[in-house]
Coordinates of C-alpha atoms in Angstrom, one line a residue:
Chain A
M1 CA 52.9 118.4 56.3
D2 CA 55.8 115.8 56.7
A3 CA 58.1 118.4 55.0
V4 CA 57.2 121.0 57.6
F5 CA 57.0 118.3 60.5
L6 CA 60.7 117.2 59.7
T7 CA 61.8 120.9 59.5
F8 CA 60.5 121.6 63.0
I9 CA 62.4 118.6 64.3
L10 CA 65.6 120.1 62.4
M11 CA 65.3 123.6 64.1
L12 CA 64.9 122.3 67.4
S13 CA 67.8 119.9 67.4
I14 CA 69.9 122.1 65.8
I15 CA 69.2 124.6 68.4
L16 CA 69.6 122.2 71.2
G17 CA 73.0 121.0 69.6
F18 CA 74.5 124.6 69.7
E19 CA 73.4 124.8 73.5
L20 CA 75.1 121.5 74.3
I21 CA 78.0 121.8 72.5
N22 CA 79.0 125.3 73.9
K23 CA 79.4 123.6 77.2
V24 CA 82.0 121.0 75.9
P25 CA 85.5 122.4 77.3
A26 CA 88.4 122.8 74.9
T27 CA 90.3 120.0 76.4
L28 CA 87.6 117.5 74.9
H29 CA 87.4 118.8 71.8
T30 CA 89.1 115.8 70.0
P31 CA 86.9 113.3 71.9
L32 CA 83.9 115.3 70.9
M33 CA 84.6 115.3 67.1
S34 CA 85.3 111.1 67.3
G35 CA 81.9 110.9 69.3
A36 CA 80.3 113.1 66.7
N37 CA 81.6 110.6 64.0
A38 CA 80.2 107.8 65.9
I39 CA 76.7 109.6 66.1
S40 CA 76.8 110.6 62.5
G41 CA 77.0 106.6 62.0
I42 CA 73.2 107.0 62.6
T43 CA 72.7 106.5 58.8
L44 CA 73.1 102.8 59.7
V45 CA 69.4 102.9 61.1
G46 CA 68.5 104.1 57.4
A47 CA 70.7 101.6 55.8
L48 CA 69.6 98.8 57.3
A49 CA 66.2 98.6 55.8
Y50 CA 67.6 99.0 52.4
A51 CA 70.3 96.1 52.9
G52 CA 67.5 93.8 54.0
S53 CA 65.2 94.4 51.3
G54 CA 66.2 91.6 49.6
Y55 CA 68.7 91.2 46.5
V56 CA 66.1 89.1 44.4
S57 CA 63.3 91.4 44.8
S58 CA 65.3 95.1 45.0
G59 CA 68.5 94.4 43.3
A60 CA 70.8 97.2 43.4
T61 CA 69.0 98.9 46.2
S62 CA 69.9 96.3 48.6
L63 CA 73.5 96.2 47.4
L64 CA 73.7 99.9 48.0
G65 CA 72.0 99.5 51.2
A66 CA 74.7 96.7 52.4
L67 CA 77.5 99.0 51.2
A68 CA 76.1 101.7 53.5
V69 CA 75.8 99.4 56.5
V70 CA 79.7 98.6 55.8
F71 CA 80.5 102.4 56.2
A72 CA 78.2 103.4 58.7
T73 CA 79.0 100.5 61.2
I74 CA 82.6 101.5 60.7
N75 CA 81.8 105.0 62.1
V76 CA 79.4 103.7 64.8
V77 CA 81.9 101.0 66.2
G78 CA 85.1 102.9 65.3
G79 CA 83.8 106.1 66.5
Y80 CA 82.6 104.9 69.8
L81 CA 85.5 102.8 70.5
V82 CA 88.4 105.2 69.9
T83 CA 86.2 107.9 71.7
D84 CA 86.1 105.8 74.9
R85 CA 89.8 104.8 74.6
M86 CA 90.6 108.5 74.7
L87 CA 88.3 109.5 77.5
A88 CA 89.8 106.7 79.6
M89 CA 93.1 108.5 79.5
F90 CA 91.8 111.8 80.8
K91 CA 92.5 111.6 84.6
K92 CA 93.0 114.2 87.4
K93 CA 95.5 113.4 90.0
D94 CA 95.3 114.6 93.4
G95 CA 98.1 116.6 95.2
G96 CA 100.1 116.5 91.6
Q97 CA 100.9 120.2 92.2
G98 CA 103.4 121.9 94.5
Chain B
M1 CA 51.0 101.1 62.3
T2 CA 51.5 100.1 65.9
L3 CA 55.0 98.9 65.4
D4 CA 55.7 101.9 63.4
L5 CA 54.7 103.9 66.4
W6 CA 56.6 101.5 68.9
I7 CA 59.9 102.0 66.7
N8 CA 59.5 105.8 66.6
S9 CA 59.1 105.7 70.6
V10 CA 62.1 104.0 70.9
Y11 CA 63.9 106.7 68.6
I12 CA 62.9 109.3 70.8
V13 CA 64.4 107.3 73.6
A14 CA 67.7 107.0 71.4
A15 CA 67.6 110.7 70.8
L16 CA 67.6 111.8 74.3
L17 CA 70.2 109.4 75.2
F18 CA 72.2 111.3 72.4
I19 CA 71.5 114.5 73.8
L20 CA 72.3 113.4 77.5
G21 CA 75.4 111.8 76.3
L22 CA 76.9 115.3 74.9
K23 CA 75.5 116.8 78.2
L24 CA 77.7 114.7 80.2
L25 CA 80.5 115.5 77.8
S26 CA 80.7 118.9 79.2
S27 CA 83.3 117.8 82.0
P28 CA 86.1 115.3 81.6
A29 CA 85.0 113.6 85.0
T30 CA 81.5 112.5 83.2
A31 CA 82.7 112.4 79.8
R32 CA 83.4 108.6 79.4
R33 CA 80.0 107.6 80.7
G34 CA 78.7 110.2 78.4
N35 CA 80.3 108.2 75.3
G36 CA 78.6 105.1 76.8
V37 CA 75.0 106.7 77.2
S38 CA 75.4 108.0 73.7
A39 CA 76.5 104.3 72.5
L40 CA 73.3 102.8 74.1
G41 CA 71.3 105.2 72.2
M42 CA 73.0 104.0 69.2
G43 CA 72.4 100.3 70.0
L44 CA 68.7 101.0 70.7
A45 CA 68.1 102.8 67.7
V46 CA 69.9 100.0 65.6
S47 CA 68.1 97.5 67.4
V48 CA 64.6 98.7 66.5
A49 CA 65.8 99.5 63.1
L50 CA 66.0 95.8 62.4
L51 CA 62.5 95.3 63.2
D52 CA 61.4 97.1 60.2
Q53 CA 59.0 95.1 58.0
G54 CA 60.5 96.0 54.8
I55 CA 63.5 93.6 55.9
I56 CA 63.2 90.2 54.5
E57 CA 66.9 89.1 54.3
F58 CA 69.3 89.3 57.1
K59 CA 72.3 87.8 55.4
W60 CA 73.5 91.0 53.8
I61 CA 73.0 92.9 57.0
V62 CA 75.2 90.4 59.0
V63 CA 77.9 90.3 56.5
A64 CA 78.1 94.1 55.9
A65 CA 77.8 94.8 59.5
A66 CA 80.6 92.3 60.5
I67 CA 82.9 93.9 57.9
G68 CA 82.3 97.5 59.2
A69 CA 82.7 96.3 62.9
V70 CA 85.7 94.5 62.3
I71 CA 87.5 97.6 60.4
G72 CA 86.1 99.8 62.8
T73 CA 87.4 97.9 65.9
V74 CA 90.8 97.4 64.2
V75 CA 91.3 101.2 63.4
A76 CA 89.9 102.2 66.9
K77 CA 92.5 100.2 68.9
K78 CA 95.5 100.4 66.6
V79 CA 95.3 104.2 65.8
E80 CA 98.3 106.3 67.5
M81 CA 97.0 109.3 69.6
T82 CA 99.3 111.2 67.2
S83 CA 97.4 110.2 64.1
M84 CA 94.0 111.1 65.5
P85 CA 93.4 114.0 62.9
E86 CA 94.0 111.6 60.2
M87 CA 91.5 109.1 61.6
V88 CA 88.7 111.4 62.5
A89 CA 89.2 112.6 58.6
L90 CA 88.6 109.2 57.5
F91 CA 85.4 108.5 59.7
N92 CA 84.3 111.9 58.4
G93 CA 84.5 110.5 55.0
S94 CA 82.9 107.2 55.6
G95 CA 79.9 108.8 57.2
G96 CA 79.7 110.9 54.2
L97 CA 79.9 108.0 52.1
A98 CA 77.3 106.2 53.9
S99 CA 74.9 109.0 53.5
L100 CA 75.5 109.2 50.1
L101 CA 74.8 105.5 49.5
V102 CA 71.5 105.9 51.6
G103 CA 70.4 108.6 49.5
W104 CA 71.1 106.6 46.3
A105 CA 69.0 103.8 47.6
A106 CA 66.3 105.9 48.5
I107 CA 65.8 106.7 44.8
E108 CA 63.9 103.6 44.0
G109 CA 60.1 104.3 44.2
S110 CA 60.6 108.3 45.1
T111 CA 58.5 110.5 42.9
S112 CA 57.5 113.7 45.0
I113 CA 59.8 116.7 44.3
F114 CA 60.4 117.2 48.1
V115 CA 62.0 113.7 48.7
L116 CA 64.0 113.8 45.5
A117 CA 65.4 117.3 46.4
T118 CA 66.3 115.8 49.8
I119 CA 67.9 112.9 48.1
F120 CA 70.0 115.0 46.0
L121 CA 71.1 117.1 49.2
S122 CA 72.3 113.8 51.1
V123 CA 74.2 112.5 47.9
L124 CA 75.7 116.0 47.3
I125 CA 76.5 116.5 51.0
G126 CA 77.6 112.9 51.3
G127 CA 79.8 113.1 48.2
V128 CA 81.7 116.5 49.2
T129 CA 82.2 115.1 52.4
F130 CA 83.6 111.9 51.2
T131 CA 86.1 113.3 48.6
G132 CA 87.0 116.3 50.8
S133 CA 87.8 114.0 53.9
I134 CA 90.2 111.7 51.4
V135 CA 92.0 114.8 50.3
A136 CA 92.3 116.3 54.0
Y137 CA 93.5 112.8 55.1
G138 CA 95.9 112.7 52.5
K139 CA 97.4 116.3 53.7
L140 CA 97.5 115.3 57.3
S141 CA 99.2 112.1 56.5
E142 CA 101.7 114.0 54.0
K143 CA 100.8 111.7 51.3
I144 CA 100.0 114.8 49.3
D145 CA 101.5 118.0 49.7
G146 CA 100.3 120.1 52.2
K147 CA 100.8 123.2 50.5
P148 CA 97.5 125.1 49.2
I149 CA 96.8 124.1 45.6
M150 CA 95.9 127.2 43.5
F151 CA 95.4 127.7 40.0
S152 CA 94.5 130.5 37.5
G153 CA 90.7 130.6 37.1
Q154 CA 89.9 128.3 40.0
R155 CA 87.2 130.6 41.3
V156 CA 85.6 130.8 38.1
F157 CA 86.0 126.8 37.6
N158 CA 84.4 126.2 41.2
G159 CA 81.7 128.7 40.4
L160 CA 80.7 126.8 37.2
L161 CA 80.8 123.7 39.0
V162 CA 78.2 125.1 41.7
L163 CA 75.9 126.2 38.9
L164 CA 76.2 123.0 37.4
I165 CA 75.3 120.9 40.5
L166 CA 72.4 123.1 41.2
V167 CA 71.1 123.0 37.7
S168 CA 71.3 118.9 37.8
G169 CA 69.9 119.0 41.4
V170 CA 66.9 121.0 39.9
M171 CA 66.6 118.6 36.9
F172 CA 66.8 115.5 38.8
S173 CA 64.0 116.5 41.2
V174 CA 61.3 117.7 38.7
E175 CA 61.7 114.9 36.4
P176 CA 61.2 112.0 38.8
N177 CA 60.6 109.5 35.7
D178 CA 63.8 110.1 33.6
N179 CA 66.7 111.4 35.9
T180 CA 69.3 108.7 36.0
M181 CA 71.6 110.9 33.9
W182 CA 71.2 113.7 35.9
F183 CA 71.9 111.5 39.1
A184 CA 75.2 110.2 37.8
L185 CA 76.3 113.7 36.9
I186 CA 75.4 115.0 40.6
V187 CA 77.5 112.1 42.0
I188 CA 80.6 112.8 39.7
L189 CA 80.2 116.6 40.5
A190 CA 79.4 116.0 43.9
L191 CA 83.0 113.9 44.5
L192 CA 84.8 116.6 42.3
F193 CA 83.6 119.5 44.1
G194 CA 84.6 117.8 47.5
V195 CA 88.3 117.6 46.1
M196 CA 88.0 121.2 44.8
V197 CA 87.0 122.5 48.2
V198 CA 89.7 121.0 50.2
I199 CA 93.0 121.5 47.9
P200 CA 93.2 125.3 48.1
I201 CA 93.7 124.9 51.9
G202 CA 96.9 124.9 53.6
G203 CA 97.9 122.1 56.3
A204 CA 98.1 124.7 58.9
D205 CA 94.6 125.3 58.4
M206 CA 93.5 121.8 58.7
P207 CA 91.9 122.0 62.2
V208 CA 89.1 124.3 60.6
V209 CA 88.7 121.9 57.5
I210 CA 88.2 118.8 59.7
S211 CA 85.9 120.6 62.0
L212 CA 83.8 121.5 59.1
L213 CA 83.8 118.1 57.4
N214 CA 82.7 116.9 60.6
S215 CA 79.7 118.9 60.5
Y216 CA 78.9 118.2 57.0
S217 CA 79.2 114.3 57.8
G218 CA 76.3 115.0 60.4
L219 CA 74.2 117.3 57.9
A220 CA 74.6 114.4 55.2
A221 CA 72.9 112.2 57.8
C222 CA 70.5 114.8 58.3
A223 CA 69.5 115.2 54.6
A224 CA 69.4 111.4 54.4
G225 CA 66.9 111.4 57.3
F226 CA 64.7 113.6 55.4
A227 CA 65.1 111.4 52.2
I228 CA 63.8 108.6 54.1
N229 CA 61.6 110.2 56.4
N230 CA 63.2 109.1 59.6
N231 CA 63.2 111.5 62.4
I232 CA 66.3 109.9 64.2
L233 CA 68.7 110.7 61.5
I234 CA 67.4 114.1 61.5
V235 CA 67.8 114.7 65.3
A236 CA 71.5 112.9 65.3
G237 CA 72.6 114.3 62.3
S238 CA 71.7 117.8 63.2
L239 CA 73.4 117.4 66.4
V240 CA 76.6 116.2 64.8
G241 CA 76.3 119.4 62.3
A242 CA 75.6 121.8 65.1
S243 CA 78.9 120.3 66.7
G244 CA 81.1 120.7 63.8
I245 CA 80.2 124.2 63.1
I246 CA 80.8 125.4 66.5
L247 CA 84.4 123.8 66.6
T248 CA 84.5 125.5 63.0
Q249 CA 83.7 128.9 64.7
I250 CA 86.2 128.3 67.7
M251 CA 89.0 127.5 65.0
C252 CA 88.3 130.6 62.8
K253 CA 88.2 132.8 66.0
A254 CA 91.5 131.4 67.3
M255 CA 93.0 132.4 64.0
N256 CA 91.5 135.8 63.8
R257 CA 90.1 135.1 60.2
S258 CA 86.6 134.4 58.8
L259 CA 85.5 131.2 57.4
A260 CA 85.3 132.6 54.0
N261 CA 89.0 133.6 54.4
V262 CA 90.0 129.9 55.4
L263 CA 88.4 128.2 52.7
F264 CA 89.2 130.6 49.8
S265 CA 92.3 132.5 50.3
G266 CA 95.0 129.8 49.9
F267 CA 96.7 131.1 53.2
G268 CA 100.4 130.6 53.4
S269 CA 100.9 130.3 49.6
V270 CA 102.0 133.9 49.5
S271 CA 104.7 135.3 51.6
G272 CA 107.5 137.7 50.9
K273 CA 106.6 141.2 52.0
A274 CA 107.5 140.3 55.6
E275 CA 109.6 143.0 57.2
K276 CA 113.3 142.6 58.4
I277 CA 113.4 141.4 62.1
E278 CA 116.4 143.1 63.8
G279 CA 118.1 141.1 66.5
E280 CA 120.0 138.5 67.7
V281 CA 119.3 134.8 68.3
K282 CA 120.5 133.9 71.8
P283 CA 121.2 129.8 71.8
I284 CA 121.3 128.2 75.3
S285 CA 123.0 125.0 76.3
V286 CA 120.9 122.1 78.1
E287 CA 123.1 122.7 81.0
D288 CA 122.2 126.2 81.3
A289 CA 118.7 125.7 80.6
Y290 CA 118.8 123.4 83.4
Y291 CA 120.4 125.9 86.0
V292 CA 117.4 128.4 85.2
L293 CA 114.6 125.6 85.5
E294 CA 116.3 124.3 88.8
A295 CA 115.7 128.0 90.2
A296 CA 112.4 128.4 88.7
T297 CA 109.1 128.1 91.0
N298 CA 106.4 128.6 88.0
V299 CA 106.9 126.8 84.8
A300 CA 104.3 126.8 82.0
I301 CA 104.7 124.4 78.8
V302 CA 103.4 125.4 75.5
P303 CA 103.0 122.5 73.1
G304 CA 102.5 122.6 69.4
Y305 CA 102.2 120.3 66.6
G306 CA 106.2 119.7 66.9
M307 CA 105.5 117.9 70.2
A308 CA 103.4 115.5 68.2
V309 CA 105.8 114.9 65.6
A310 CA 108.6 114.2 67.9
Q311 CA 106.7 112.1 70.3
A312 CA 107.7 114.2 73.2
Q313 CA 104.9 114.2 75.2
H314 CA 105.9 111.3 77.5
V315 CA 109.4 113.1 78.1
V316 CA 107.6 116.5 78.9
K317 CA 105.5 114.6 81.6
E318 CA 108.7 113.2 83.1
L319 CA 110.2 116.6 83.0
Q320 CA 106.9 118.1 84.6
E321 CA 107.2 115.5 87.4
L322 CA 110.8 116.4 88.4
L323 CA 110.0 120.3 88.0
E324 CA 107.2 119.4 90.2
A325 CA 109.3 117.3 92.8
N326 CA 111.7 120.3 92.9
G327 CA 108.8 122.4 94.5
C328 CA 107.8 124.2 91.2
E329 CA 104.4 124.8 89.9
V330 CA 104.0 123.4 86.3
N331 CA 101.0 124.3 84.2
Y332 CA 100.4 123.6 80.2
A333 CA 99.2 126.3 78.0
I334 CA 97.2 125.1 75.1
H335 CA 96.1 127.4 72.2
P336 CA 92.8 126.3 70.4
V337 CA 94.6 125.8 67.3
A338 CA 97.7 124.2 68.5
G339 CA 98.0 120.5 66.7
R340 CA 96.2 119.5 63.7
M341 CA 92.5 119.2 65.2
P342 CA 90.8 120.8 68.0
G343 CA 92.0 119.3 71.6
H344 CA 94.7 117.5 69.8
M345 CA 97.3 118.5 72.3
N346 CA 95.0 117.4 75.2
V347 CA 94.8 114.1 74.1
L348 CA 98.5 113.6 73.7
L349 CA 99.2 115.1 77.1
A350 CA 96.5 112.7 78.6
E351 CA 97.9 109.9 76.8
A352 CA 101.1 110.8 78.7
D353 CA 99.2 110.8 82.0
V354 CA 99.1 114.5 82.6
S355 CA 96.3 115.5 84.9
Y356 CA 93.6 117.6 82.8
D357 CA 93.2 120.3 85.5
I358 CA 96.8 121.9 84.9
L359 CA 95.8 122.0 80.8
L360 CA 95.0 125.7 80.8
E361 CA 93.3 127.5 78.1
M362 CA 94.9 130.4 76.5
D363 CA 92.6 132.9 78.2
E364 CA 93.4 131.2 81.5
I365 CA 97.3 131.6 81.2
N366 CA 97.6 134.7 79.6
P367 CA 96.4 137.1 82.5
R368 CA 98.8 135.3 84.8
M369 CA 101.8 135.1 82.2
D370 CA 103.9 137.9 84.1
T371 CA 104.2 135.5 87.1
V372 CA 105.8 132.7 85.1
D373 CA 109.1 132.3 85.6
V374 CA 110.1 129.9 82.4
C375 CA 107.9 129.5 79.4
I376 CA 108.8 126.4 77.5
V377 CA 107.9 126.3 74.1
I378 CA 108.1 122.9 72.5
G379 CA 107.2 122.5 68.6
A380 CA 104.9 125.5 68.7
N381 CA 105.4 128.8 66.6
D382 CA 102.7 130.9 65.1
V383 CA 100.3 130.5 68.2
V384 CA 102.9 131.9 70.2
N385 CA 104.1 134.7 67.8
P386 CA 104.3 138.0 69.3
A387 CA 104.0 139.4 65.7
A388 CA 100.1 138.8 66.0
R389 CA 100.1 141.9 68.7
E390 CA 103.0 143.9 67.4
M391 CA 103.7 143.9 63.5
E392 CA 100.6 145.0 61.5
S393 CA 102.2 143.8 58.5
S394 CA 102.4 140.4 59.8
P395 CA 99.8 138.0 58.0
I396 CA 98.9 136.6 61.4
Y397 CA 98.4 140.2 62.8
G398 CA 95.1 140.4 65.5
M399 CA 95.1 136.8 65.8
P400 CA 95.0 135.7 69.5
V401 CA 98.5 134.2 70.9
I402 CA 99.8 132.9 74.0
N403 CA 101.8 135.7 75.1
V404 CA 105.0 133.7 76.0
D405 CA 107.3 136.7 75.8
H406 CA 105.6 138.2 79.0
A407 CA 107.3 135.3 81.1
K408 CA 110.4 136.3 82.7
T409 CA 112.0 133.6 80.6
V410 CA 111.1 132.1 77.2
F411 CA 112.9 128.6 76.0
V412 CA 111.9 128.1 72.4
L413 CA 112.9 124.2 71.6
K414 CA 113.2 124.2 68.1
R415 CA 115.1 121.9 65.1
S416 CA 116.6 125.0 63.4
M417 CA 116.0 128.6 62.5
A418 CA 113.5 127.5 59.7
S419 CA 110.3 129.5 59.8
G420 CA 107.1 127.7 60.9
F421 CA 104.4 125.9 58.9
A422 CA 102.7 129.1 57.5
G423 CA 106.2 130.5 56.7
I424 CA 105.9 133.5 58.9
E425 CA 108.7 135.1 60.8
N426 CA 108.5 134.9 64.4
P427 CA 110.0 137.8 66.6
L428 CA 109.9 135.7 69.5
F429 CA 113.1 134.2 68.7
F430 CA 114.7 137.7 68.6
K431 CA 113.3 138.9 72.2
D432 CA 115.9 139.7 75.0
N433 CA 114.3 137.1 77.4
T434 CA 114.1 134.2 74.5
R435 CA 116.7 131.6 74.5
M436 CA 116.7 129.1 71.9
L437 CA 117.4 125.4 72.4
F438 CA 118.4 124.1 69.4
G439 CA 117.8 120.3 68.5
D440 CA 115.3 117.5 68.6
A441 CA 112.6 118.1 71.2
K442 CA 112.5 114.8 72.7
E443 CA 116.4 114.9 72.9
S444 CA 116.4 118.1 74.4
I445 CA 114.1 117.6 77.2
G446 CA 115.6 114.1 77.6
G447 CA 119.1 116.0 78.3
L448 CA 117.4 118.4 80.8
I449 CA 115.7 115.1 82.6
R450 CA 119.5 113.8 82.8
E451 CA 120.5 116.9 84.2
F452 CA 118.0 116.9 86.9
E453 CA 118.5 113.1 88.0

């Protein structure tokens, strides 16, 4: 049942994703990508449980988890910060045109 | 059980915030808020993930998260806007690697075929994303040659590689008790495959590759979500996957090529059959160019990767202001594949403080190109090449381009007469209404600014 349920979620999210992303204007495609980088750091959520499973009790698993935490955190923190930095530059100026 | 329910409810809220964040990205006016909303969702998801009862030791979590946060912050603050494609490539790779590691960690104690198969997928996609992104980074930063790398038997080799990966995947999934060797093989093959996938793709096709790897990094997270039975990974991962695929489609369409063609053809490695273009190139001096611009009432600026290389976006903005002060309407015409990643030019111009409402897409500017007095092409080549409309023998025939030659006068800022990145001849340079302004783009525009002052 689990597999069916998870696949159901997958389908719905993909359709929703297509609908949402199609509405993003071309001018924001670079921030969209860096923002997507940040979201793909969601793996962090999965990595935390392994990283905290205790080195004594689970050995290599906790080490792998900790490494995954490093890389996923780079994505999350770096992704959101750089996207914010970029989006802060997008400004509309009134009366700029002749 | 109740804690579990609670955690999952918060995941639903986090998913809603990701979706809302993406929705706010539909306009530059709300986009920054959208990013904040999305970050809030991530914060929530991570916070409740820390409540997981499997966590008995926080030491390594703190150390690892601190290292990641410092690296992420430094990179995000330091990176130049021109190097954004390289940074996104590296972030794609880092996301892929994280999913590979989570998949790896999930093996311990997993016995069901379904779970093992999803572990296989997360390791495979994560591994391909990781090494593919490293190669893409190398090509973008010119640490390795941007030319497509092809060798005889490449397709056979890749075919065998895929077959071997599939066999290892099946063996790994059906033999839960004795699959360590198969797993090692999967990791090695996935990493190798990532390299093989990207090396035959030329530097000019990098916008497609980055978009695709972006999508893979999401799909890898998605597969990891299946492996560890976590909804939020699936939702967030598939949002990213969908985003990358749409961008990939847009890029391919903008080059009038299929994805298969981009991935396998080694475009730009072969040239030669090009027909000879007859005509004379007409250079123009900065001073004469100034007189033409001074009389113009409608100017369109077409930026390309060359503008990024010359770091000319700030002087371009200065020129725009002078033209506007002179009573002239100035717009920017931006081709979807201008630059090295989707939207690259827009970010550079935003950095130079250009208002986003005068950044026009190709479909907006083309119908009114006839009314433009002067079109200034800065460091763009293939995206303004009329051969795409006129010369059936041209490799880019059929690609939608910005019809700069329909403007009354075209200025092309160019270093020399060498052909563009893809090595394709450009008949634009020989048109009657084209004037070549040779030299470094930044210096040429600087010269124009001095004439105005």
